[in-house]
Short mmCIF file of C-alpha atoms in Angstrom, two decimals:
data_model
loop_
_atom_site.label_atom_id
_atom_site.label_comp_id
_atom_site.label_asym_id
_atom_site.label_seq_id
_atom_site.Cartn_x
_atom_site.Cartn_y
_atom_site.Cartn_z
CA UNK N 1 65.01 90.91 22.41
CA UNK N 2 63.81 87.31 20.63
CA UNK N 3 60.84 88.35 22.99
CA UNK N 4 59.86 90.93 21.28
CA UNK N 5 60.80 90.23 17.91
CA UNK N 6 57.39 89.18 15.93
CA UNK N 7 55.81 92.57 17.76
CA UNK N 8 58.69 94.78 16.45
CA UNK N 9 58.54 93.13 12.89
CA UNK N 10 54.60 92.98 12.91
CA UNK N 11 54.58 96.50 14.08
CA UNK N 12 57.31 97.82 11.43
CA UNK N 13 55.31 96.16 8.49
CA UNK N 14 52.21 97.67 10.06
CA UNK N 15 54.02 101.32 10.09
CA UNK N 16 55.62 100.68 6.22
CA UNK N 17 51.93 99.57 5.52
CA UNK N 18 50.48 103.25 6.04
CA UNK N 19 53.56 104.97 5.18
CA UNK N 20 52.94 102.68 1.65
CA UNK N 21 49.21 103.95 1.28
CA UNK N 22 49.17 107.61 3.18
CA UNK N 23 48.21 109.51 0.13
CA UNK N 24 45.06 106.78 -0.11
CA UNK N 25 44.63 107.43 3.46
CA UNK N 26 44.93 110.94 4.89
CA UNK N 27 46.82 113.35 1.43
CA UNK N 28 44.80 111.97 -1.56
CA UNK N 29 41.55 110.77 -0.79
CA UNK N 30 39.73 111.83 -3.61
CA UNK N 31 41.92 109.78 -6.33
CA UNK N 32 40.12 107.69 -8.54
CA UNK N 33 41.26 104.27 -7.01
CA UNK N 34 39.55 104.79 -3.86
CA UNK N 35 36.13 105.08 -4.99
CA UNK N 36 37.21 101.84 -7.27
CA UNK N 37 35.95 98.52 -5.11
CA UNK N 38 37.75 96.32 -5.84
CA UNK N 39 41.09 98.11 -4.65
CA UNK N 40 39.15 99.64 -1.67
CA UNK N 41 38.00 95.95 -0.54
CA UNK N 42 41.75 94.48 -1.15
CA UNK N 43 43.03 97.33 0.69
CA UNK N 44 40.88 96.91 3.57
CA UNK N 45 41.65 93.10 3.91
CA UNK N 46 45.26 93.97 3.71
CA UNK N 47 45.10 96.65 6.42
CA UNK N 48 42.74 94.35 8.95
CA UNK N 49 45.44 91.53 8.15
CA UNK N 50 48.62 93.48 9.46
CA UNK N 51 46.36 95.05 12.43
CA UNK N 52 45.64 91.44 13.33
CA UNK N 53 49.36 90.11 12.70
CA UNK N 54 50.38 92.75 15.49
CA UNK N 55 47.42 91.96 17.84
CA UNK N 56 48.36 88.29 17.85
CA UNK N 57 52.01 88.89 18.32
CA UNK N 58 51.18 91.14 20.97
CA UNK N 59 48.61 88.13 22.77
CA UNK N 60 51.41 85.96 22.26
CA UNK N 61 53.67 88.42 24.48
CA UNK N 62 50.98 88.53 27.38
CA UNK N 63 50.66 85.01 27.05
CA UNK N 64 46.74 85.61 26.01
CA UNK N 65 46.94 82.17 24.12
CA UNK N 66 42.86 81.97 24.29
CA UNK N 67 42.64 85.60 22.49
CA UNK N 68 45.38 84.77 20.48
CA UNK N 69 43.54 81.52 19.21
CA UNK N 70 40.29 83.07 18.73
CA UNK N 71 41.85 86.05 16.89
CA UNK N 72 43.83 83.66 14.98
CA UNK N 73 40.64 82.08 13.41
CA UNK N 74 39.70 85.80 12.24
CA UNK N 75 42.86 85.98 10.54
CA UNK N 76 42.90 83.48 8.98
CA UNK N 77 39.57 83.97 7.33
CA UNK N 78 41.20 87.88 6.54
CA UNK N 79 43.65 85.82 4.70
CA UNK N 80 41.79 84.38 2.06
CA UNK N 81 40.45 87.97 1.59
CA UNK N 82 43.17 89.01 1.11
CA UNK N 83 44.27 86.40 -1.14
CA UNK N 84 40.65 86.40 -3.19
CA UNK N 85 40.85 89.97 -3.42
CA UNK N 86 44.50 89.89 -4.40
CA UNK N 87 43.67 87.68 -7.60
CA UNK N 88 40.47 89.97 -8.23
CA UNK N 89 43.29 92.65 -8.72
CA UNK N 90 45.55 90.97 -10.98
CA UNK N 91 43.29 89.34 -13.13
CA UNK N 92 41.57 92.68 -13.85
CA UNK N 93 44.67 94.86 -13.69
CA UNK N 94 46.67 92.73 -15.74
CA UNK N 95 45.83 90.71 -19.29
CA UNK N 96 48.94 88.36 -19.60
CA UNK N 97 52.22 87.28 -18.06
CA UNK N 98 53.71 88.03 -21.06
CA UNK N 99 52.68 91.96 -20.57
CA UNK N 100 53.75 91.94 -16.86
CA UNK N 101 56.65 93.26 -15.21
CA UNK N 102 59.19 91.06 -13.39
CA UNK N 103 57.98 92.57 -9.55
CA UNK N 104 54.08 91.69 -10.80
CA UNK N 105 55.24 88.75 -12.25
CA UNK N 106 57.33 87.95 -8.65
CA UNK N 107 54.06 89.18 -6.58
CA UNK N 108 51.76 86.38 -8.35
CA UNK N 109 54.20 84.07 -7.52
CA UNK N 110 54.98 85.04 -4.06
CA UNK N 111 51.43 85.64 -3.15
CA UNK N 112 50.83 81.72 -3.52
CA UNK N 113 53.19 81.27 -1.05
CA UNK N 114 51.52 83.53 0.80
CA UNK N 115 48.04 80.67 0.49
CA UNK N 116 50.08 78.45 1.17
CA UNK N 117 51.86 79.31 4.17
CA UNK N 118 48.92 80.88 5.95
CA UNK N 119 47.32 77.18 5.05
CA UNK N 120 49.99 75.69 6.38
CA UNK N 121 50.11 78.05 9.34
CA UNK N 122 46.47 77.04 10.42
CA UNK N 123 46.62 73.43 10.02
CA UNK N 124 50.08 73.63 12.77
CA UNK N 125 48.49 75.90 14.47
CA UNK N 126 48.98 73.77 17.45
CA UNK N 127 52.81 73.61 16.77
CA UNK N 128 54.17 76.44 17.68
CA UNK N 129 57.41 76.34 16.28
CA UNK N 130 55.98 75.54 12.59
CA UNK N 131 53.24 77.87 12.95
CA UNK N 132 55.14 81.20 13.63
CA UNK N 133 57.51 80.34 10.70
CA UNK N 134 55.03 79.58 8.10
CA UNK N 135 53.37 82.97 9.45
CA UNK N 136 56.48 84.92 9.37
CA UNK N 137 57.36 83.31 5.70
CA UNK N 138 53.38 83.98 4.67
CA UNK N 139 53.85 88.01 5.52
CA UNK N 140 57.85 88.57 4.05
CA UNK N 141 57.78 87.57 1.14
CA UNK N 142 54.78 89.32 -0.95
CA UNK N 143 55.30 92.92 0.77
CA UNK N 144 56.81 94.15 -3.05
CA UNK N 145 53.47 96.69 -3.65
CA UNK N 146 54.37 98.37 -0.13
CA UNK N 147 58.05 98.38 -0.65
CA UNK N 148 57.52 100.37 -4.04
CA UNK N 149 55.13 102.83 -2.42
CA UNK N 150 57.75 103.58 0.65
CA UNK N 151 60.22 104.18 -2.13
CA UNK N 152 58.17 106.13 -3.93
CA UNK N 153 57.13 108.35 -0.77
CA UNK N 154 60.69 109.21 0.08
CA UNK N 155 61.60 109.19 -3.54
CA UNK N 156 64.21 106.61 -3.55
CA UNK N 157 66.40 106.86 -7.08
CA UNK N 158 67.49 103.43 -6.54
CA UNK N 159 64.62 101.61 -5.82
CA UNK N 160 65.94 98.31 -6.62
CA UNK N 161 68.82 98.27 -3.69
CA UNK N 162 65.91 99.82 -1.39
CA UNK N 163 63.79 96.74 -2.13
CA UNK N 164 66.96 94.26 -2.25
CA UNK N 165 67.74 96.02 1.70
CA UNK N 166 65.00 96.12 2.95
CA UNK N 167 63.60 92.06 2.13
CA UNK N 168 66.92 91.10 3.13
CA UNK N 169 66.78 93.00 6.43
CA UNK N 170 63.98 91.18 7.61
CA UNK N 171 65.44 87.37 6.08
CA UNK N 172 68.53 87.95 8.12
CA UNK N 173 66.33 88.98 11.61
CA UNK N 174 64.55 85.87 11.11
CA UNK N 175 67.68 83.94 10.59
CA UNK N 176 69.05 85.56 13.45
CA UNK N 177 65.53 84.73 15.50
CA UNK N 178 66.02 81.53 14.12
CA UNK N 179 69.47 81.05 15.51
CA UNK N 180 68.81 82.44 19.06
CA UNK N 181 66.08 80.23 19.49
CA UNK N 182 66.84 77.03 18.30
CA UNK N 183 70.77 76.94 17.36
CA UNK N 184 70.06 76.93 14.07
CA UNK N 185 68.18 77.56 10.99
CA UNK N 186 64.34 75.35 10.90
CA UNK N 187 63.95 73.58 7.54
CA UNK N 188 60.59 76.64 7.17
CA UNK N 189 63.06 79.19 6.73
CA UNK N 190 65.44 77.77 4.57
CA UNK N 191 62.20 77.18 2.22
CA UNK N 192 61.15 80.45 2.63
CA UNK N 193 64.53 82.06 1.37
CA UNK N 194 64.87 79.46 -1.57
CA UNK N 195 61.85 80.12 -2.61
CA UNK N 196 61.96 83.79 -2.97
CA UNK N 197 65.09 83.30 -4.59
CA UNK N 198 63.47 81.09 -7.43
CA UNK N 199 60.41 83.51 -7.74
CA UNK N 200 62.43 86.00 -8.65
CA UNK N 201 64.36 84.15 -11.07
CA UNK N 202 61.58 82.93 -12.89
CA UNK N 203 59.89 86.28 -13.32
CA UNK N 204 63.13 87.69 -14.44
CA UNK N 205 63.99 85.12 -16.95
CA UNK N 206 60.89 84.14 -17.92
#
């Protein structure tokens, strides 16, 4: 199963993805934030981002390492899009981190991670072991906006547990990919956790 494990997970947040954004995509097309650019250019960067994510974990599986290179150079200029377009978002959507929300609060936090671990993904790109944690790390953590969304479309009263559940069920696969592949848990990971765990403590409490 390790085998397949970044094409299942790629594939599920892929599937959550357009589950997340289906009334922006096939039930509500005419709603005001999808004539709005700057969530329509955000929202394509995201989108291209997880269809690449599951292309490369699916080059990776038919050992296209070439494709998978070339591909991963496209990505990785998709991430700063999505990163750019990201900040674009929150600076216009939201005057203060006083005024925010813990979850906004958490998603500026986490989505530096996110810049930093893609970063950090490219330049051990050549290290395999490094690079598909950083990458794995990079794509967990800031997935809050699609998590609300999927609650929202199968109206989830406790949305909380449903966000708490879900996260956690993709920390504890990687720990468990972790595990199976290398008898224990890589350094990456254990940053990865701890740091989700102190974003979220500093947009509660701050």
């Amino acid at each position: 199963m390790r085998k397949y494990y970044f094409t299942i997970v790629s594939s599920l947040l892929l599937i959550l993805s357009i589950v997340a954004f289906s009334d922006n995509l096939f039930t509500n097309i005419n709603q005001e934030s999808n004539s709005d650019p700057k969530f329509v250019i955000h929202g394509l960067f995201m989108f291209a981002w997880f269809v690449i994510f599951v292309g490369q974990s699916y080059f990776i599986l038919r050992k296209k390492f070439k494709t998978h290179r070339k591909w991963g150079r496209i990505g990785f200029v998709l991430a700063i899009g999505v990163f750019v377009s990201t900040l674009y978002v929150f600076i216009a959507v939201f005057k203060g981190w006083d005024t925010m929300e813990p979850f906004v609060k958490a998603n500026r936090l986490l989505m530096l991670s996110f810049a930093t671990f893609v970063l950090l993904a490219y330049l051990y790109r050549r290290n395999a072991v490094k690079h598909k944690r950083f990458i794995f790390w990079a794509i967990a953590l800031p997935i809050e906006p699609i998590m609300g969304r999927v609650s929202d479309f199968f109206q989830v009263e406790n949305w909380e547990l449903f966000y708490v559940l879900v996260w956690h069920a993709f920390f504890v696969s990687f720990l468990v990919f972790d595990w199976h592949t290398l008898k224990r848990i890589h350094p990456i990971s254990w940053v990865g956790l701890g740091w989700f765990y102190v974003a979220w403590a500093i947009s509660i409490y701050s």
